[in-house]
Coordinates of C-alpha atoms in Angstrom, one line a residue:
M1 CA 101.8 76.3 140.4
A2 CA 101.3 79.5 142.3
Q3 CA 99.6 79.0 145.6
A4 CA 96.4 80.7 146.1
L5 CA 96.0 84.1 147.8
S6 CA 94.6 84.3 151.3
E7 CA 91.4 86.0 151.8
R8 CA 93.0 88.4 153.8
T9 CA 95.8 89.4 151.1
I10 CA 93.1 89.8 148.7
A11 CA 91.1 92.1 150.9
L12 CA 94.2 94.1 151.9
V13 CA 95.2 94.5 148.1
K14 CA 91.9 95.6 147.0
A15 CA 91.6 98.2 149.9
T16 CA 94.5 99.8 148.2
V17 CA 92.7 100.7 144.9
P18 CA 91.8 104.1 145.9
A19 CA 95.5 104.9 146.8
L20 CA 96.7 103.4 143.5
E21 CA 94.1 105.6 141.7
A22 CA 95.7 108.5 143.4
H23 CA 99.4 107.9 143.5
G24 CA 99.8 104.9 140.9
L25 CA 101.8 106.9 138.3
D26 CA 103.8 108.2 141.0
I27 CA 104.7 104.7 142.1
V28 CA 105.4 103.4 138.8
R29 CA 107.9 106.1 138.2
E30 CA 109.5 105.7 141.2
M31 CA 109.8 102.0 140.5
Y32 CA 111.4 102.5 137.3
S33 CA 113.7 105.0 138.6
R34 CA 114.9 102.2 141.2
M35 CA 115.3 99.6 138.5
F36 CA 116.9 101.5 135.9
Q37 CA 119.8 102.1 138.4
N38 CA 120.9 98.6 137.5
P39 CA 122.0 98.8 133.9
E40 CA 121.5 95.1 133.3
I41 CA 117.7 95.5 134.1
R42 CA 117.5 98.9 132.3
D43 CA 118.8 97.3 129.1
L44 CA 115.9 94.6 128.9
F45 CA 113.4 97.3 128.2
N46 CA 112.4 99.5 125.2
Q47 CA 113.4 102.7 126.4
S48 CA 111.5 104.7 123.9
H49 CA 108.3 103.7 126.0
H50 CA 109.8 105.5 129.2
G51 CA 110.5 109.0 130.3
D52 CA 108.2 111.9 130.8
A53 CA 106.6 111.6 127.5
G54 CA 106.6 107.6 127.4
S55 CA 103.5 105.6 127.8
Q56 CA 104.9 102.5 129.6
P57 CA 104.6 104.2 133.0
R58 CA 100.9 105.1 132.3
A59 CA 100.2 101.5 130.9
L60 CA 101.9 99.8 133.7
T61 CA 100.1 102.0 136.2
G62 CA 96.7 100.8 134.7
A63 CA 98.0 97.1 134.8
I64 CA 98.6 97.4 138.3
L65 CA 95.4 98.9 139.0
A66 CA 93.5 96.5 137.1
Y67 CA 95.4 93.5 139.0
A68 CA 94.5 95.1 142.4
A69 CA 90.7 95.5 141.3
N70 CA 90.6 92.1 139.9
I71 CA 92.6 90.1 142.4
D72 CA 89.7 88.1 143.2
N73 CA 88.8 87.5 139.7
L74 CA 92.0 86.9 137.7
G75 CA 90.2 85.2 134.8
A76 CA 89.1 88.6 133.7
L77 CA 93.1 89.5 133.2
A78 CA 93.9 86.3 131.5
A79 CA 94.2 88.1 127.9
A80 CA 96.4 90.7 129.5
V81 CA 98.5 88.2 131.1
E82 CA 99.1 86.3 127.8
R83 CA 100.2 89.6 126.1
I84 CA 102.7 90.4 129.0
A85 CA 104.1 86.9 128.8
Q86 CA 104.5 87.4 125.0
K87 CA 106.2 90.6 125.4
H88 CA 108.7 89.4 128.0
V89 CA 109.6 86.4 126.0
G90 CA 110.5 88.8 123.0
L91 CA 112.7 90.8 125.3
Q92 CA 114.2 87.6 126.9
I93 CA 113.0 88.3 130.5
L94 CA 114.0 85.3 132.6
P95 CA 113.1 84.2 136.3
E96 CA 116.0 85.7 137.7
H97 CA 114.9 89.2 136.7
Y98 CA 111.7 89.1 138.7
P99 CA 113.3 89.5 142.1
H100 CA 114.6 93.0 140.9
V101 CA 111.4 94.2 139.7
G102 CA 109.6 93.1 142.9
A103 CA 112.1 94.9 145.0
A104 CA 111.7 98.1 143.0
L105 CA 107.8 98.1 143.0
L106 CA 107.5 97.3 146.8
G107 CA 110.2 100.1 147.6
A108 CA 108.5 102.4 145.4
I109 CA 104.9 101.8 147.2
A110 CA 106.6 102.2 150.3
H111 CA 108.4 105.3 149.4
V112 CA 105.2 107.0 147.9
L113 CA 102.7 106.0 150.3
G114 CA 104.7 106.5 153.2
E115 CA 103.1 105.8 156.7
A116 CA 100.0 104.3 154.7
A117 CA 102.3 101.6 153.6
T118 CA 101.8 99.4 156.7
E119 CA 103.6 96.2 157.3
E120 CA 100.6 94.3 156.6
I121 CA 99.9 96.2 153.4
M122 CA 103.4 95.7 152.2
T123 CA 103.2 92.0 153.3
A124 CA 100.1 91.7 151.1
W125 CA 101.5 93.3 148.0
G126 CA 104.6 91.1 148.3
E127 CA 102.6 88.0 148.1
A128 CA 100.2 89.6 145.5
Y129 CA 103.3 90.4 143.4
W130 CA 105.0 87.0 143.4
F131 CA 101.7 85.1 142.9
L132 CA 101.3 87.1 139.4
A133 CA 105.0 86.7 139.0
D134 CA 105.0 83.0 139.4
I135 CA 101.8 82.8 136.8
L136 CA 104.2 84.7 134.5
I137 CA 107.3 82.7 134.9
T138 CA 105.3 79.6 134.3
R139 CA 103.9 80.7 131.2
E140 CA 107.1 82.3 129.6
A141 CA 108.7 79.0 130.4
A142 CA 106.2 77.1 128.3
I143 CA 106.7 79.6 125.5
Y144 CA 110.5 79.3 125.7
E145 CA 110.4 75.5 125.6
N146 CA 107.9 75.5 122.6
L147 CA 110.2 77.9 120.6
A148 CA 113.4 75.7 121.2
A149 CA 111.7 72.7 120.3
A150 CA 110.0 73.8 117.1
K151 CA 111.6 73.4 113.7
G152 CA 113.9 76.5 113.2
G153 CA 112.8 78.0 116.6
W154 CA 115.4 79.4 119.0
N155 CA 115.9 81.1 122.4
G156 CA 117.8 84.2 123.0
W157 CA 119.4 86.4 120.2
R158 CA 120.1 84.7 116.9
A159 CA 122.1 86.3 114.2
F160 CA 120.3 87.2 110.9
E161 CA 121.8 88.8 107.7
V162 CA 120.0 91.5 105.6
I163 CA 119.6 89.9 102.0
E164 CA 117.3 92.3 100.7
V165 CA 116.4 96.0 101.2
R166 CA 113.4 97.6 99.5
P167 CA 111.7 101.0 99.7
E168 CA 108.2 100.6 99.8
S169 CA 107.1 104.2 100.2
A170 CA 108.9 107.7 101.1
V171 CA 109.0 106.6 104.6
I172 CA 108.8 102.8 104.8
T173 CA 111.4 100.3 103.7
S174 CA 111.4 96.7 103.9
F175 CA 114.3 94.4 105.2
V176 CA 114.4 90.7 104.3
L177 CA 116.4 88.6 106.8
K178 CA 117.9 85.3 106.7
P179 CA 120.0 83.3 109.6
R180 CA 123.5 83.4 109.4
D181 CA 123.4 79.9 110.7
G182 CA 122.0 78.7 107.5
G183 CA 119.2 77.0 109.5
P184 CA 115.6 77.2 108.7
V185 CA 113.4 79.7 110.6
L186 CA 110.3 79.2 112.9
R187 CA 107.2 79.5 110.8
H188 CA 105.4 82.5 112.7
R189 CA 101.8 83.0 113.2
P190 CA 100.6 85.8 110.7
G191 CA 100.5 89.0 112.8
Q192 CA 103.4 88.2 115.3
Y193 CA 106.5 90.4 115.5
L194 CA 110.2 90.0 116.1
T195 CA 112.4 91.5 118.9
F196 CA 115.6 93.1 117.8
W197 CA 118.7 94.3 119.7
F198 CA 120.7 97.1 118.1
D199 CA 124.0 98.1 119.3
I200 CA 123.9 101.8 118.1
P201 CA 127.1 103.7 118.9
G202 CA 126.8 106.2 121.9
H203 CA 123.8 104.6 123.3
P204 CA 122.8 101.6 125.7
P205 CA 121.3 98.3 123.8
V206 CA 118.0 99.5 121.9
K207 CA 115.2 97.0 122.1
R208 CA 112.5 97.2 119.2
N209 CA 109.5 95.2 118.1
Y210 CA 108.9 94.9 114.4
S211 CA 105.9 93.1 112.8
I212 CA 106.5 90.3 110.3
S213 CA 105.3 91.6 106.9
C214 CA 105.3 88.4 105.1
A215 CA 103.6 84.9 105.1
P216 CA 105.3 82.2 107.1
N217 CA 108.0 80.4 105.4
D218 CA 110.9 78.2 106.3
E219 CA 113.5 80.4 105.3
T220 CA 113.3 84.2 105.8
Y221 CA 111.4 87.1 107.6
R222 CA 110.4 90.4 106.1
I223 CA 110.0 93.5 108.2
S224 CA 108.6 96.7 106.9
V225 CA 109.8 99.7 109.1
K226 CA 108.8 103.4 109.1
R227 CA 111.5 106.1 109.8
E228 CA 110.0 107.7 112.5
D229 CA 110.7 111.4 113.5
K230 CA 113.6 110.9 116.0
G231 CA 113.1 107.4 115.8
L232 CA 116.5 105.9 117.0
A233 CA 116.1 102.4 115.9
S234 CA 114.1 102.9 112.8
G235 CA 116.5 105.9 111.8
W236 CA 119.6 103.4 112.3
L237 CA 118.0 100.9 110.1
H238 CA 117.0 103.2 107.3
D239 CA 120.6 104.6 107.3
N240 CA 122.7 101.9 108.1
A241 CA 121.2 98.4 107.3
R242 CA 122.3 97.0 104.1
V243 CA 122.5 93.9 102.4
G244 CA 125.0 92.0 104.5
T245 CA 124.2 93.9 107.8
V246 CA 123.9 91.3 110.6
L247 CA 121.0 92.0 113.2
K248 CA 120.5 90.2 116.6
V249 CA 116.9 88.8 116.5
G250 CA 114.6 87.1 119.2
A251 CA 112.1 84.6 118.0
P252 CA 108.6 85.3 116.8
A253 CA 106.3 86.3 119.7
G254 CA 102.8 88.0 120.3
D255 CA 99.3 87.2 121.0
F256 CA 97.8 88.9 117.8
F257 CA 97.7 86.6 115.1
L258 CA 95.4 85.0 112.5
P259 CA 93.7 81.5 113.3
E260 CA 94.9 78.6 111.1
A261 CA 91.5 78.2 109.8
P262 CA 89.2 81.3 109.9
Q263 CA 85.7 80.3 110.3
R264 CA 84.1 83.8 109.7
P265 CA 84.8 86.4 107.2
V266 CA 87.9 88.4 108.0
V267 CA 88.4 92.0 107.8
L268 CA 91.9 93.6 108.0
L269 CA 92.2 97.2 108.9
S270 CA 95.4 99.0 109.1
G271 CA 96.5 102.8 109.4
G272 CA 100.0 103.9 108.0
V273 CA 102.7 101.4 108.9
G274 CA 100.0 99.3 110.7
L275 CA 99.8 97.4 107.3
T276 CA 102.8 95.0 108.4
P277 CA 101.0 92.4 110.1
M278 CA 97.9 92.6 108.0
V279 CA 100.1 92.0 104.7
S280 CA 101.5 88.9 106.7
M281 CA 97.7 87.7 107.1
L282 CA 96.6 88.4 103.7
E283 CA 99.6 86.8 102.0
T284 CA 98.7 83.8 104.1
L285 CA 95.1 83.9 103.3
V286 CA 96.0 84.1 99.5
A287 CA 98.8 81.3 99.8
E288 CA 96.5 78.8 101.6
K289 CA 93.5 79.6 99.4
A290 CA 91.6 80.2 102.5
D291 CA 87.6 79.6 101.5
T292 CA 86.7 82.6 103.5
E293 CA 85.6 86.5 102.6
V294 CA 88.4 88.6 102.9
H295 CA 88.3 92.5 103.3
Y296 CA 91.6 94.6 103.5
V297 CA 91.0 98.0 104.2
H298 CA 93.9 100.7 104.7
G299 CA 94.3 104.1 105.5
A300 CA 97.0 106.3 104.6
Y301 CA 97.9 110.0 104.4
D302 CA 98.7 110.4 100.7
A303 CA 100.3 108.3 97.9
G304 CA 103.7 109.2 99.0
V305 CA 103.4 107.4 102.2
H306 CA 101.4 104.5 100.9
A307 CA 103.4 101.4 101.0
M308 CA 103.0 98.0 99.3
G309 CA 99.8 99.2 97.3
P310 CA 100.5 97.3 94.0
H311 CA 101.4 94.2 96.1
I312 CA 98.1 94.4 98.0
R313 CA 96.0 94.7 94.9
A314 CA 97.9 91.7 93.4
L315 CA 97.4 89.6 96.3
T316 CA 93.5 90.4 96.2
A317 CA 93.1 89.8 92.7
A318 CA 94.6 86.3 93.3
H319 CA 91.8 85.5 95.8
P320 CA 88.6 85.0 94.3
R321 CA 86.7 86.2 97.7
A322 CA 89.0 89.0 98.6
R323 CA 88.7 92.7 98.1
S324 CA 90.8 95.7 99.0
T325 CA 89.8 99.3 99.7
V326 CA 92.3 102.1 100.0
F327 CA 91.5 105.8 101.9
Y328 CA 93.7 108.7 101.6
E329 CA 93.3 111.3 104.3
A330 CA 94.7 114.0 101.9
P331 CA 94.9 112.9 98.4
A332 CA 96.6 115.0 95.7
N333 CA 94.7 115.3 92.4
D334 CA 96.8 112.8 90.6
D335 CA 96.7 110.1 93.4
D336 CA 95.4 107.1 91.7
G337 CA 96.2 104.5 94.4
H338 CA 93.1 105.0 96.4
D339 CA 89.5 104.5 96.4
H340 CA 88.2 107.1 98.7
A341 CA 89.2 110.5 100.4
G342 CA 89.0 110.7 104.0
R343 CA 89.4 108.4 106.8
I344 CA 88.1 104.6 107.6
S345 CA 84.9 105.0 109.5
G346 CA 82.7 102.8 111.6
A347 CA 79.8 104.0 109.1
W348 CA 81.6 103.0 106.2
L349 CA 82.6 99.5 107.7
S350 CA 78.7 99.0 108.8
Q351 CA 77.9 99.3 105.1
Q352 CA 80.6 97.6 103.2
T353 CA 81.9 94.8 105.5
P354 CA 80.0 91.8 106.9
I355 CA 79.8 93.4 110.4
Q356 CA 77.3 91.1 111.9
E357 CA 79.5 87.9 111.0
A358 CA 83.2 89.0 110.6
D359 CA 86.2 88.9 112.6
Y360 CA 88.1 92.4 112.6
Y361 CA 91.8 92.6 112.9
L362 CA 93.3 96.3 113.5
C363 CA 96.9 97.6 113.6
G364 CA 97.8 101.3 113.4
P365 CA 98.5 104.4 115.5
R366 CA 96.4 105.2 118.6
P367 CA 94.1 107.4 117.3
F368 CA 93.1 105.1 114.5
L369 CA 92.8 102.3 117.1
R370 CA 90.7 104.3 119.5
A371 CA 88.3 105.6 116.8
L372 CA 87.8 102.3 115.0
V373 CA 87.7 99.9 118.2
S374 CA 85.1 102.3 119.6
D375 CA 83.0 102.5 116.5
L376 CA 83.0 98.7 116.2
R377 CA 81.6 98.2 119.5
E378 CA 79.1 100.8 119.0
A379 CA 78.0 99.0 115.9
G380 CA 77.5 95.7 118.2
V381 CA 80.4 93.8 117.3
P382 CA 81.3 91.7 120.3
A383 CA 84.8 92.2 121.8
D384 CA 85.8 88.7 121.1
R385 CA 85.5 89.4 117.3
I386 CA 87.8 92.6 117.6
H387 CA 91.5 91.8 117.5
Y388 CA 94.2 94.5 117.5
E389 CA 97.8 95.3 117.7
F390 CA 99.3 98.5 118.5
F391 CA 102.5 100.5 118.5
G392 CA 103.9 100.7 122.0
P393 CA 102.4 99.7 125.3
A394 CA 98.5 99.3 125.6
D395 CA 97.0 102.3 127.6
E396 CA 93.6 104.2 127.4
I397 CA 93.0 103.5 123.6
L398 CA 91.7 100.2 124.2
A399 CA 89.0 101.6 126.9
A400 CA 86.4 100.8 124.4

């Protein structure tokens, strides 16, 4: 249990908020530069989120600022702490890694702020860092323990073999994975993801998260991956993963998932490859014959990139209270796999879904999330009924 921070430390950290607002991104970039000088630490991270165009530095800047601003009200950050802990478990972050991060952060603060980083300020930030680190380490230890104890669970990287490769659209392919050791797999919570370690020739280890796109079972997982432009891992999977390919996989993780027994209508909203966790949720609701109203609403650019359309229609047809609706942004004249042209809108959702009662689950690209989270909030949907997963780190998309 982390010892409570002193009032003096809280006051000093809060006093640095203006400096963080002005120089936070510079501090974070300096911090990553220092950390990544150590290949062991560098290889823990998903490098696609870093660099000049990467979103992780901006996301961490916002997180540090939020921590400083709310250091006297950490209950406001409980959801963020859980999300970070889940990401850390997926990446196999361990207690011995935290000193490296702390040294890099404190060194970066001192470097960027210069004389303003007094000894008192640095001592306060050191205490604040380790206070939060102890909270994360404790939570992550509990997650690791639960994963190891669960039927089919594991810690570290487990070898899985590709047993099926199935094209789903012009850009999305599904891969069905089974453990090489012949044991069972942990029954994931619908919506969670797997973390993969790829050894790609000519590159350091590559870490990626892919949502599980099937209902929980004891034998296999399915991921459905979009080939991204310049996507190192997705391109490698599409070009190289075949039946018999062996992949290193971390246990299911993530705080975005369907509850075991939904008490309200469920609306699943997805854009593009964001359908993957939604298919897992929909398959589960149908398999368990959940007695709840279910709406599946999906947006794709056109029929060529629309994945799993027939599968979704079959699933909703098998559930007496489920319906599916598909939007194509740019349908061709002969596209028959959609119900509406254009994009999903808050106005349409207000008219066609039980907006006063439902829980909304969203996954998709940032513009999709930014628009629909905002629309739902403006329509009066409380924040605790809006649940989301996103590609890459959280940043301004969730400001709504």
